[in-house]
Every structure is written in structure tokens, then in C-alpha cells.
Amino acid sequence: MYSFDLDRPVTLEAALAALKAEDAQPLGGGQTLIPALKQRLAAPSRLVSLAAIPDLCGIDLEGETLTIGAATPHAMVAGQAGAYPALAALAGGIGDPAVRNRGTIGGSLANNDPSACYPAAVLGSGAVICTNIREIAADDFFEGMFATALEDGEIIIRVRFPVPQAACYRKFDHPASRFALAGAFVARFPGSVRVAITGVSEEGVFRWSEAEAALSARFAPDALEGVSLPPEGMIEDLHGSSAYRAHLAGVMTRRAVAAMV
Amino acid sequence: MTEVSMTVNGKAVSGQVEGRTLLVQFLRETLGLTGTHVGCDTSQCGTCVIHVNGKAVKSCTIFAQEADGAQITTIEGMANPDGSLSPIQKAFQDYHGLQCGFCTPGMVMSAAALLAENPTPTEAEIRAYLSGNLCRCTGYHNIVRAILAASGQGVAAE
């Protein structure tokens, strides 16, 4: 690792002030950033840890809205987000137990790994990302592989999830990395269905509008017969071809729907 | 350099660290607690698992400064006060839950975290919990048997 200074503020104000330094970068749970630093893929002059700020950690249910602080670790969401069971289950399936004790929802979303689980939940739920300066709808937040609408000095404070009538996430996980080779998050709301696919597209997480239309018309696994994703633009690597990933996304979507009916 | 203080295996310790100093480096190089191993340096193998405030954490993927003020338990803190093996360690010995032994510190720490959360896990739950601990001798079967035994549950004869 290159050398850097590490700040560990306990208030949001102090964190935002520290992030004004040149080349400063926020540090969530570090489960992706620290390995990247070890490989010298990043060279910040200063890291500002957001993990010690109590205001950024916690889960709150108000009516049909579940709000999760950005620095809430996956294990806490898995254990305490029972009001949104599909989201709790998704969080409980990220990485491994030690990773889940450190990794945070805000870190995962800000990183926007094309194979991460949380972006699928946020896009599939139509959640709202609240930052220190604005609120960003999930549909406007993800801007391609490792790219988001976040600007310099802007950090995620919390994420607001509308709790659907029913939802389910199914992923085919890579046996070594535990990331999704393909993952589908299906959420059913009164009058609408949202389907978000992760792990598959070179553009990162995306909504599968054909599947949404088919499932809105009739919510059943066989409603997806004849609905498929084209392999163009899908990730192709040694773990799977683009055609394989496109196919797998359909399988995961049907499995999610089957688990909900 | 920044001063950090924490409680490691019940003892108050402190030392000077850089921003980039990993907790595992502080434990091994500053405190001389070399029972915690570094197997992969890519956050995948789990040989460096310790407990931070009671939770299993990969000590190669957390900075020492982030553990300032924390309660840390490492493999050196697992034995009984009289130095005899704890039930989990004894079960690893009884059921031959190790071959080369390199992954063992992380396996024991993950097992202890699992049994603290779930005192009587099923075999499937044990295997799922150990998904972040790799044994390159591939000795998983006896490790799982050891953890079942340590939880006081019956272990099928071979």
C-alpha cells in the first residue's frame, strides 16, 4: 500500500470537513477498498473512515419505509431488517460472515461493483439514496460499471427503501468471490413490478423492462416464457460467456418469481 | 504516526501506527502475537480472522486505527485461563480438525463466533459460516466434525 493519513471522525460534520482535503477519499467498511489499496489500484493521500460515526449506522422503520444508515454493516441489516425480509436475506448472503461484519451498504453503493448485490436491491426496490446535499432516486444513481451520480465530496448518508408487497433476490454466486455471476431482484408493488439484474451487464446493474412488463401483466414464472436478454453488452470473462450470463439472469429472475407466488 | 490503544485478550495495549498499518500487522509485528496468520492478503482466506468487539473480522482488512478503543480477541486469547485448551480447541485436536495447521487460528476464531451466535448449528450452517475460511489441505470435513462436537452435538462415526 502507498502511504496515506487516516482520519476517523465521529461526527458527519468532521468527516465532511476532512474530505475537503485534496485527494481525500471516504472509507466505508473497507472490504473492497482495502484490497484495492493493497494492490496499489488506488492512491489517496487521506482516507476518511465513516465507520465510527454513530449517526450513519442504524435501521429505522416508519410505516412502509425502511431507512438504513450508510455505515450499517451487512450483518446488521441481515439481522435487523426483518420488516423487509428480501433485503435482510440479500444482506445475509453477501461475501462471508467476517466481510458482513465490516462491509457497509453505503460503501457497496458508492463503489457500484457490476456484480454486487446491494445495487440490485436498491434499483429493484426503487429506493432513494440520501446524500449530504440531495436525494437521488435509484433510477438516476447508477451510471455504469463503478460509476455513480455521486460528486466529489458527496457522501451517502442513508438509503430509504419503500417496502414492497413482496420481493425476492436470487443470485448464482461465484464460488470463490461470492459475488453474483448473475443476480435478479424482483419487487412487487401495487400495480407494478420492478426487476433489477446485477452481475451481468457491462453497464452494471440495470432494470429489465421486458421482464417487468411481462410480470406486471401476469405475475407468474411462466409469464417470462419467450422473454430473454440479448448477449450483446453482457460481461464475458473466464467465469462465463455473455450468452451464459444473459441466460442465467433469466433463470435467476424466474426463480425469484417462483419463490414469491 | 498515530497512537492507538485497545484491549487485546484482556490486556490494555498501545502503540504507534501509520494510517496504512493493518490491524494484523499491529498484532503480529508490534505486539508479537503471531498466532494470527496472513494467508492470502486479498481478504479471501480467513486465516487472519479475529474478534473485534465480539464479531469475527478479517484483521488483514481493517486498519489498526479503526480498532482504536476496541476489545480484541485473538487465537492467543482462546485457551482457558489455566492454559488448557478451550472446548473448541480441544475438539479440533480430538477430531483431527487440522492438517498443516496454517488455517487453524482463523477456523477456531470463526467457529467461536459462530457458536456465540448459534450454539447448536447444523452441519449446513457450519459449512456456510466457514465460507470465508479456506483450508488448502482441504480438511473441511474434520473441521466441521470438530465444531459439531464442540457444540455438544453428536458426531457421526466415520
CSV table of C-alpha atoms in Angstrom, one decimal:
chain,number,residue,atom,x,y,z
A,1,MET,CA,0.0,0.0,0.0
A,2,TYR,CA,1.1,3.5,-0.7
A,3,SER,CA,1.3,5.7,2.4
A,4,PHE,CA,-1.7,7.9,3.5
A,5,ASP,CA,-3.2,9.5,6.5
A,6,LEU,CA,-6.3,8.0,8.1
A,7,ASP,CA,-9.0,10.1,9.8
A,8,ARG,CA,-11.6,8.5,12.0
A,9,PRO,CA,-14.1,11.3,12.7
A,10,VAL,CA,-17.1,10.6,15.0
A,11,THR,CA,-19.4,13.3,13.5
A,12,LEU,CA,-20.6,13.8,10.0
A,13,GLU,CA,-19.5,17.5,10.1
A,14,ALA,CA,-15.9,16.5,10.9
A,15,ALA,CA,-16.0,13.8,8.1
A,16,LEU,CA,-17.2,16.3,5.5
A,17,ALA,CA,-14.5,18.8,6.6
A,18,ALA,CA,-11.8,16.1,6.4
A,19,LEU,CA,-13.0,15.1,2.9
A,20,LYS,CA,-12.3,18.6,1.6
A,21,ALA,CA,-8.5,17.8,1.7
A,22,GLU,CA,-7.0,17.2,-1.7
A,23,ASP,CA,-7.2,13.5,-2.9
A,24,ALA,CA,-9.1,12.6,0.3
A,25,GLN,CA,-11.4,9.5,-0.2
A,26,PRO,CA,-14.1,8.2,2.1
A,27,LEU,CA,-13.6,4.7,3.6
A,28,GLY,CA,-16.7,2.6,4.4
A,29,GLY,CA,-16.1,-0.9,5.8
A,30,GLY,CA,-13.1,-1.3,3.6
A,31,GLN,CA,-13.9,-4.8,2.3
A,32,THR,CA,-13.3,-3.7,-1.3
A,33,LEU,CA,-11.2,-0.6,-0.8
A,34,ILE,CA,-8.5,-2.1,1.4
A,35,PRO,CA,-7.8,-5.0,-1.0
A,36,ALA,CA,-7.7,-2.4,-3.8
A,37,LEU,CA,-5.2,-0.3,-1.8
A,38,LYS,CA,-3.0,-3.3,-1.2
A,39,GLN,CA,-2.8,-3.8,-5.0
A,40,ARG,CA,-2.0,-0.1,-5.4
A,41,LEU,CA,-5.1,0.4,-7.5
A,42,ALA,CA,-5.9,3.5,-5.5
A,43,ALA,CA,-3.6,6.1,-4.0
A,44,PRO,CA,-5.5,8.5,-1.8
A,45,SER,CA,-3.5,11.0,0.3
A,46,ARG,CA,-6.0,10.7,3.0
A,47,LEU,CA,-8.7,8.2,3.9
A,48,VAL,CA,-11.7,9.4,6.0
A,49,SER,CA,-13.3,6.5,7.8
A,50,LEU,CA,-17.1,6.8,8.0
A,51,ALA,CA,-17.5,3.7,10.2
A,52,ALA,CA,-17.2,5.4,13.6
A,53,ILE,CA,-20.0,7.9,13.0
A,54,PRO,CA,-22.9,6.8,15.1
A,55,ASP,CA,-25.4,8.9,13.1
A,56,LEU,CA,-24.6,6.9,9.9
A,57,CYS,CA,-25.4,3.5,11.4
A,58,GLY,CA,-28.8,2.0,12.1
A,59,ILE,CA,-32.1,0.8,10.8
A,60,ASP,CA,-35.4,2.6,11.2
A,61,LEU,CA,-38.9,1.5,10.1
A,62,GLU,CA,-41.6,4.2,9.6
A,63,GLY,CA,-44.8,3.0,8.1
A,64,GLU,CA,-43.8,1.2,4.9
A,65,THR,CA,-40.4,2.9,4.6
A,66,LEU,CA,-37.2,1.2,5.8
A,67,THR,CA,-34.3,3.6,6.3
A,68,ILE,CA,-30.8,2.2,6.6
A,69,GLY,CA,-27.8,4.4,7.6
A,70,ALA,CA,-24.9,4.3,5.1
A,71,ALA,CA,-22.4,2.8,7.6
A,72,THR,CA,-24.7,0.0,8.6
A,73,PRO,CA,-22.8,-3.3,8.2
A,74,HIS,CA,-24.4,-6.1,6.1
A,75,ALA,CA,-24.7,-8.3,9.2
A,76,MET,CA,-26.8,-5.8,11.0
A,77,VAL,CA,-29.2,-5.5,8.0
A,78,ALA,CA,-29.3,-9.3,7.8
A,79,GLY,CA,-30.2,-9.5,11.5
A,80,GLN,CA,-32.4,-6.4,12.0
A,81,ALA,CA,-34.2,-5.6,8.7
A,82,GLY,CA,-36.9,-8.1,9.3
A,83,ALA,CA,-39.5,-5.6,8.1
A,84,TYR,CA,-38.1,-6.2,4.6
A,85,PRO,CA,-37.2,-9.9,4.5
A,86,ALA,CA,-35.9,-10.0,0.9
A,87,LEU,CA,-33.4,-7.2,1.8
A,88,ALA,CA,-32.3,-8.9,5.0
A,89,ALA,CA,-31.8,-12.1,3.1
A,90,LEU,CA,-29.8,-10.4,0.4
A,91,ALA,CA,-27.5,-8.7,3.0
A,92,GLY,CA,-27.0,-12.1,4.8
A,93,GLY,CA,-25.8,-13.6,1.5
A,94,ILE,CA,-23.0,-11.0,0.7
A,95,GLY,CA,-19.5,-12.3,1.0
A,96,ASP,CA,-18.9,-14.3,4.1
A,97,PRO,CA,-19.6,-13.6,7.9
A,98,ALA,CA,-16.4,-11.7,8.5
A,99,VAL,CA,-17.0,-9.5,5.5
A,100,ARG,CA,-20.6,-8.9,6.5
A,101,ASN,CA,-19.4,-7.6,9.9
A,102,ARG,CA,-17.4,-4.8,8.3
A,103,GLY,CA,-18.8,-4.1,4.8
A,104,THR,CA,-21.5,-1.4,4.6
A,105,ILE,CA,-24.4,-0.6,2.4
A,106,GLY,CA,-23.1,2.9,1.6
A,107,GLY,CA,-19.7,1.6,0.6
A,108,SER,CA,-21.3,-1.0,-1.6
A,109,LEU,CA,-23.5,1.5,-3.4
A,110,ALA,CA,-20.8,4.1,-3.8
A,111,ASN,CA,-18.5,1.5,-5.3
A,112,ASN,CA,-21.2,0.2,-7.7
A,113,ASP,CA,-19.4,-3.1,-8.5
A,114,PRO,CA,-21.2,-4.5,-11.5
A,115,SER,CA,-21.5,-7.8,-9.6
A,116,ALA,CA,-22.5,-6.5,-6.2
A,117,CYS,CA,-25.8,-7.4,-4.5
A,118,TYR,CA,-26.9,-4.2,-2.9
A,119,PRO,CA,-27.3,-2.2,-6.2
A,120,ALA,CA,-29.9,-4.8,-7.3
A,121,ALA,CA,-31.9,-4.3,-4.1
A,122,VAL,CA,-31.7,-0.5,-4.4
A,123,LEU,CA,-32.7,-0.4,-8.0
A,124,GLY,CA,-35.2,-3.2,-7.8
A,125,SER,CA,-36.9,-1.5,-4.8
A,126,GLY,CA,-36.9,1.9,-6.3
A,127,ALA,CA,-35.1,3.2,-3.2
A,128,VAL,CA,-33.8,6.7,-2.6
A,129,ILE,CA,-30.2,7.5,-1.8
A,130,CYS,CA,-29.9,10.4,0.6
A,131,THR,CA,-26.5,12.2,0.5
A,132,ASN,CA,-25.2,15.2,2.4
A,133,ILE,CA,-26.5,17.5,-0.3
A,134,ARG,CA,-29.6,15.9,-2.0
A,135,GLU,CA,-31.8,12.9,-2.6
A,136,ILE,CA,-31.1,10.7,-5.6
A,137,ALA,CA,-33.7,8.2,-7.0
A,138,ALA,CA,-32.2,4.8,-7.6
A,139,ASP,CA,-33.1,5.1,-11.3
A,140,ASP,CA,-30.7,8.1,-11.5
A,141,PHE,CA,-27.9,6.9,-9.2
A,142,PHE,CA,-26.2,4.1,-11.1
A,143,GLU,CA,-24.2,5.3,-14.1
A,144,GLY,CA,-22.4,2.3,-15.3
A,145,MET,CA,-19.6,0.0,-14.0
A,146,PHE,CA,-18.1,1.5,-10.8
A,147,ALA,CA,-19.8,4.8,-11.7
A,148,THR,CA,-22.5,6.7,-9.8
A,149,ALA,CA,-24.1,10.1,-9.7
A,150,LEU,CA,-22.1,10.9,-6.5
A,151,GLU,CA,-19.9,14.0,-7.0
A,152,ASP,CA,-16.6,14.8,-5.2
A,153,GLY,CA,-17.2,15.5,-1.6
A,154,GLU,CA,-20.7,14.0,-1.7
A,155,ILE,CA,-21.3,11.0,0.5
A,156,ILE,CA,-24.2,8.7,1.1
A,157,ILE,CA,-25.9,9.3,4.5
A,158,ARG,CA,-28.8,6.8,4.3
A,159,VAL,CA,-30.9,4.8,1.9
A,160,ARG,CA,-34.7,4.9,2.0
A,161,PHE,CA,-36.4,1.7,0.8
A,162,PRO,CA,-40.2,1.5,0.1
A,163,VAL,CA,-41.1,-1.9,1.4
A,164,PRO,CA,-42.8,-3.8,-1.4
A,165,GLN,CA,-45.8,-6.2,-1.1
A,166,ALA,CA,-43.4,-9.0,-1.9
A,167,ALA,CA,-39.8,-9.2,-3.1
A,168,CYS,CA,-37.1,-11.8,-3.7
A,169,TYR,CA,-33.4,-11.9,-4.6
A,170,ARG,CA,-31.8,-14.8,-6.3
A,171,LYS,CA,-28.2,-15.0,-7.3
A,172,PHE,CA,-25.9,-17.5,-8.8
A,173,ASP,CA,-22.8,-16.8,-6.8
A,174,HIS,CA,-19.3,-17.2,-7.9
A,175,PRO,CA,-18.0,-19.9,-5.5
A,176,ALA,CA,-14.7,-18.1,-4.7
A,177,SER,CA,-15.6,-14.4,-4.7
A,178,ARG,CA,-19.3,-14.8,-3.6
A,179,PHE,CA,-20.2,-12.0,-6.0
A,180,ALA,CA,-23.1,-12.7,-8.3
A,181,LEU,CA,-22.4,-14.2,-11.7
A,182,ALA,CA,-26.0,-13.2,-12.2
A,183,GLY,CA,-28.5,-11.9,-9.7
A,184,ALA,CA,-32.1,-10.8,-10.0
A,185,PHE,CA,-34.0,-8.7,-7.6
A,186,VAL,CA,-37.8,-8.8,-8.2
A,187,ALA,CA,-40.1,-6.5,-6.2
A,188,ARG,CA,-43.9,-6.4,-6.5
A,189,PHE,CA,-45.7,-3.2,-5.7
A,190,PRO,CA,-49.4,-2.4,-6.1
A,191,GLY,CA,-49.8,-2.1,-9.8
A,192,SER,CA,-46.2,-2.5,-10.8
A,193,VAL,CA,-43.2,-4.9,-10.7
A,194,ARG,CA,-39.6,-4.0,-10.8
A,195,VAL,CA,-36.8,-6.3,-11.9
A,196,ALA,CA,-33.1,-5.4,-11.4
A,197,ILE,CA,-30.3,-7.5,-12.7
A,198,THR,CA,-26.7,-7.5,-11.4
A,199,GLY,CA,-23.5,-9.3,-12.3
A,200,VAL,CA,-24.5,-9.5,-16.0
A,201,SER,CA,-24.2,-6.2,-17.9
A,202,GLU,CA,-21.0,-4.3,-18.8
A,203,GLU,CA,-23.0,-1.2,-17.8
A,204,GLY,CA,-23.5,-2.6,-14.2
A,205,VAL,CA,-26.9,-3.0,-12.6
A,206,PHE,CA,-29.9,-2.4,-14.8
A,207,ARG,CA,-33.7,-2.7,-14.9
A,208,TRP,CA,-35.0,-5.5,-17.2
A,209,SER,CA,-38.0,-3.6,-18.6
A,210,GLU,CA,-39.3,-6.6,-20.8
A,211,ALA,CA,-39.5,-8.8,-17.7
A,212,GLU,CA,-41.2,-6.0,-15.7
A,213,ALA,CA,-43.8,-5.6,-18.4
A,214,ALA,CA,-44.5,-9.4,-18.6
A,215,LEU,CA,-44.7,-9.7,-14.8
A,216,SER,CA,-46.9,-6.7,-14.5
A,217,ALA,CA,-49.4,-8.2,-16.9
A,218,ARG,CA,-49.3,-11.6,-15.1
A,219,PHE,CA,-47.1,-12.4,-12.1
A,220,ALA,CA,-46.0,-16.0,-12.6
A,221,PRO,CA,-42.7,-17.7,-13.6
A,222,ASP,CA,-44.2,-18.8,-17.0
A,223,ALA,CA,-45.1,-15.2,-17.8
A,224,LEU,CA,-41.4,-14.9,-18.6
A,225,GLU,CA,-41.5,-17.6,-21.4
A,226,GLY,CA,-40.2,-16.1,-24.5
A,227,VAL,CA,-38.7,-13.1,-22.6
A,228,SER,CA,-34.9,-13.2,-22.8
A,229,LEU,CA,-31.9,-10.9,-22.6
A,230,PRO,CA,-29.7,-10.5,-25.7
A,231,PRO,CA,-26.0,-11.4,-25.0
A,232,GLU,CA,-24.8,-8.1,-26.5
A,233,GLY,CA,-23.2,-5.8,-23.9
A,234,MET,CA,-23.1,-8.6,-21.3
A,235,ILE,CA,-20.0,-9.3,-19.3
A,236,GLU,CA,-17.8,-12.0,-20.8
A,237,ASP,CA,-14.9,-13.4,-18.8
A,238,LEU,CA,-13.3,-16.7,-17.9
A,239,HIS,CA,-16.2,-17.4,-15.5
A,240,GLY,CA,-18.9,-17.2,-18.1
A,241,SER,CA,-19.7,-16.1,-21.6
A,242,SER,CA,-22.0,-13.2,-22.3
A,243,ALA,CA,-24.7,-15.6,-23.6
A,244,TYR,CA,-24.4,-17.7,-20.4
A,245,ARG,CA,-24.8,-14.7,-18.2
A,246,ALA,CA,-27.8,-13.4,-20.2
A,247,HIS,CA,-29.4,-16.8,-19.9
A,248,LEU,CA,-28.6,-17.1,-16.2
A,249,ALA,CA,-30.2,-13.7,-15.5
A,250,GLY,CA,-33.5,-15.1,-16.8
A,251,VAL,CA,-33.1,-18.2,-14.7
A,252,MET,CA,-32.5,-16.2,-11.6
A,253,THR,CA,-35.5,-14.0,-12.4
A,254,ARG,CA,-37.8,-17.0,-12.8
A,255,ARG,CA,-36.5,-18.5,-9.5
A,256,ALA,CA,-37.2,-15.2,-7.7
A,257,VAL,CA,-40.7,-15.1,-9.1
A,258,ALA,CA,-41.3,-18.7,-8.3
A,259,ALA,CA,-40.3,-18.1,-4.7
A,260,MET,CA,-42.8,-15.3,-4.5
A,261,VAL,CA,-46.0,-17.0,-5.8
B,1,MET,CA,2.4,8.1,13.2
B,2,THR,CA,-0.7,7.9,15.4
B,3,GLU,CA,-1.1,6.3,18.8
B,4,VAL,CA,-3.7,3.6,19.1
B,5,SER,CA,-4.9,1.8,22.3
B,6,MET,CA,-7.0,-1.2,22.5
B,7,THR,CA,-7.6,-4.2,24.7
B,8,VAL,CA,-6.2,-7.4,23.3
B,9,ASN,CA,-7.0,-10.7,25.0
B,10,GLY,CA,-7.9,-8.8,28.2
B,11,LYS,CA,-4.8,-6.7,28.3
B,12,ALA,CA,-4.6,-3.0,27.6
B,13,VAL,CA,-2.0,-2.3,24.8
B,14,SER,CA,-1.0,0.7,22.8
B,15,GLY,CA,1.5,1.6,20.1
B,16,GLN,CA,2.3,3.9,17.2
B,17,VAL,CA,0.9,3.1,13.8
B,18,GLU,CA,0.8,4.6,10.3
B,19,GLY,CA,-2.5,5.2,8.5
B,20,ARG,CA,-1.9,2.2,6.3
B,21,THR,CA,-1.0,-0.2,9.2
B,22,LEU,CA,-3.3,-3.1,9.1
B,23,LEU,CA,-4.6,-4.5,12.4
B,24,VAL,CA,-3.0,-7.8,11.6
B,25,GLN,CA,0.4,-6.0,11.3
B,26,PHE,CA,-0.1,-4.3,14.6
B,27,LEU,CA,-1.0,-7.6,16.3
B,28,ARG,CA,1.9,-9.6,14.7
B,29,GLU,CA,4.7,-7.1,14.4
B,30,THR,CA,4.1,-4.6,17.2
B,31,LEU,CA,2.6,-6.9,19.8
B,32,GLY,CA,4.3,-10.1,18.7
B,33,LEU,CA,1.1,-12.1,18.6
B,34,THR,CA,2.0,-14.2,15.6
B,35,GLY,CA,-0.8,-16.8,16.1
B,36,THR,CA,-3.0,-14.7,13.7
B,37,HIS,CA,-1.9,-15.7,10.2
B,38,VAL,CA,-1.8,-13.9,6.9
B,39,GLY,CA,-2.6,-16.4,4.1
B,40,CYS,CA,-3.7,-14.5,1.1
B,41,ASP,CA,-3.5,-10.8,1.6
B,42,THR,CA,-6.6,-10.5,-0.6
B,43,SER,CA,-9.3,-10.8,2.1
B,44,GLN,CA,-10.4,-14.2,1.0
B,45,CYS,CA,-8.7,-16.9,3.0
B,46,GLY,CA,-9.8,-16.1,6.6
B,47,THR,CA,-6.6,-17.2,8.4
B,48,CYS,CA,-6.4,-13.7,9.9
B,49,VAL,CA,-9.9,-13.9,11.5
B,50,ILE,CA,-10.0,-12.4,15.0
B,51,HIS,CA,-12.8,-10.9,17.1
B,52,VAL,CA,-13.3,-7.2,17.2
B,53,ASN,CA,-15.9,-6.3,19.9
B,54,GLY,CA,-17.1,-9.9,19.7
B,55,LYS,CA,-17.5,-10.0,16.0
B,56,ALA,CA,-15.5,-12.1,13.5
B,57,VAL,CA,-13.4,-9.7,11.4
B,58,LYS,CA,-10.6,-10.3,8.9
B,59,SER,CA,-7.7,-8.5,10.6
B,60,CYS,CA,-5.9,-8.0,7.2
B,61,THR,CA,-8.9,-5.9,6.0
B,62,ILE,CA,-9.2,-3.4,8.8
B,63,PHE,CA,-6.7,-0.7,9.7
B,64,ALA,CA,-5.2,-0.7,13.2
B,65,GLN,CA,-6.6,2.8,13.8
B,66,GLU,CA,-10.1,1.6,13.1
B,67,ALA,CA,-9.7,-0.7,16.1
B,68,ASP,CA,-8.7,2.1,18.4
B,69,GLY,CA,-10.6,1.5,21.7
B,70,ALA,CA,-11.9,-1.9,20.7
B,71,GLN,CA,-11.9,-5.2,22.5
B,72,ILE,CA,-9.8,-7.7,20.5
B,73,THR,CA,-9.6,-11.4,20.9
B,74,THR,CA,-7.0,-13.4,19.0
B,75,ILE,CA,-6.2,-17.1,19.0
B,76,GLU,CA,-3.7,-16.5,21.9
B,77,GLY,CA,-6.7,-15.5,24.0
B,78,MET,CA,-8.7,-18.6,23.3
B,79,ALA,CA,-7.2,-21.1,25.8
B,80,ASN,CA,-8.7,-21.5,29.3
B,81,PRO,CA,-7.1,-19.3,32.0
B,82,ASP,CA,-5.0,-22.3,33.2
B,83,GLY,CA,-3.6,-22.7,29.8
B,84,SER,CA,-5.5,-25.8,28.9
B,85,LEU,CA,-7.3,-26.0,25.6
B,86,SER,CA,-10.8,-24.4,25.3
B,87,PRO,CA,-13.6,-26.8,24.2
B,88,ILE,CA,-13.3,-25.7,20.6
B,89,GLN,CA,-9.5,-26.1,20.5
B,90,LYS,CA,-9.9,-29.5,22.3
B,91,ALA,CA,-12.4,-30.6,19.7
B,92,PHE,CA,-10.1,-29.6,16.8
B,93,GLN,CA,-7.5,-31.8,18.5
B,94,ASP,CA,-9.8,-34.7,19.2
B,95,TYR,CA,-11.4,-34.8,15.7
B,96,HIS,CA,-8.1,-34.1,13.9
B,97,GLY,CA,-9.6,-30.8,12.6
B,98,LEU,CA,-6.2,-29.7,11.2
B,99,GLN,CA,-3.6,-31.0,8.9
B,100,CYS,CA,-0.8,-28.4,8.3
B,101,GLY,CA,-2.5,-26.1,10.8
B,102,PHE,CA,-2.0,-22.8,8.9
B,103,CYS,CA,-5.7,-22.0,8.6
B,104,THR,CA,-6.5,-23.3,12.2
B,105,PRO,CA,-6.3,-19.9,14.0
B,106,GLY,CA,-8.9,-18.4,11.6
B,107,MET,CA,-11.0,-21.6,11.7
B,108,VAL,CA,-11.1,-21.6,15.5
B,109,MET,CA,-12.0,-17.9,15.7
B,110,SER,CA,-14.7,-18.3,13.1
B,111,ALA,CA,-16.0,-21.3,15.0
B,112,ALA,CA,-16.1,-19.4,18.2
B,113,ALA,CA,-18.0,-16.5,16.6
B,114,LEU,CA,-20.5,-19.0,15.1
B,115,LEU,CA,-21.1,-20.8,18.4
B,116,ALA,CA,-21.6,-17.5,20.2
B,117,GLU,CA,-24.3,-16.6,17.6
B,118,ASN,CA,-25.8,-20.0,17.2
B,119,PRO,CA,-24.8,-22.5,19.9
B,120,THR,CA,-26.2,-25.6,18.1
B,121,PRO,CA,-25.6,-25.1,14.4
B,122,THR,CA,-26.4,-27.7,11.8
B,123,GLU,CA,-23.7,-29.1,9.6
B,124,ALA,CA,-25.0,-26.9,6.7
B,125,GLU,CA,-24.9,-23.8,8.9
B,126,ILE,CA,-21.3,-24.6,9.9
B,127,ARG,CA,-20.2,-25.0,6.3
B,128,ALA,CA,-22.0,-21.8,5.3
B,129,TYR,CA,-20.4,-19.9,8.2
B,130,LEU,CA,-16.9,-21.1,7.2
B,131,SER,CA,-17.4,-19.9,3.6
B,132,GLY,CA,-14.7,-17.2,4.2
B,133,ASN,CA,-12.2,-19.6,5.7
B,134,LEU,CA,-10.1,-21.6,3.3
B,135,CYS,CA,-8.2,-24.8,4.2
B,136,ARG,CA,-5.7,-25.6,1.4
B,137,CYS,CA,-5.2,-29.1,2.9
B,138,THR,CA,-9.0,-29.4,2.1
B,139,GLY,CA,-9.5,-30.7,5.7
B,140,TYR,CA,-13.0,-29.3,5.9
B,141,HIS,CA,-14.7,-32.5,6.9
B,142,ASN,CA,-13.0,-32.9,10.2
B,143,ILE,CA,-13.1,-29.2,10.9
B,144,VAL,CA,-16.9,-29.4,10.6
B,145,ARG,CA,-17.0,-32.5,12.8
B,146,ALA,CA,-14.9,-30.7,15.4
B,147,ILE,CA,-17.2,-27.8,15.5
B,148,LEU,CA,-20.3,-30.1,15.8
B,149,ALA,CA,-18.5,-31.8,18.7
B,150,ALA,CA,-17.6,-28.5,20.4
B,151,SER,CA,-21.2,-27.5,20.2
B,152,GLY,CA,-22.1,-30.6,22.3
B,153,GLN,CA,-23.9,-32.3,19.4
B,154,GLY,CA,-23.4,-35.8,18.3
B,155,VAL,CA,-20.9,-36.5,15.6
B,156,ALA,CA,-21.5,-39.5,13.3
B,157,ALA,CA,-18.8,-42.1,13.3
B,158,GLU,CA,-16.6,-42.3,10.3
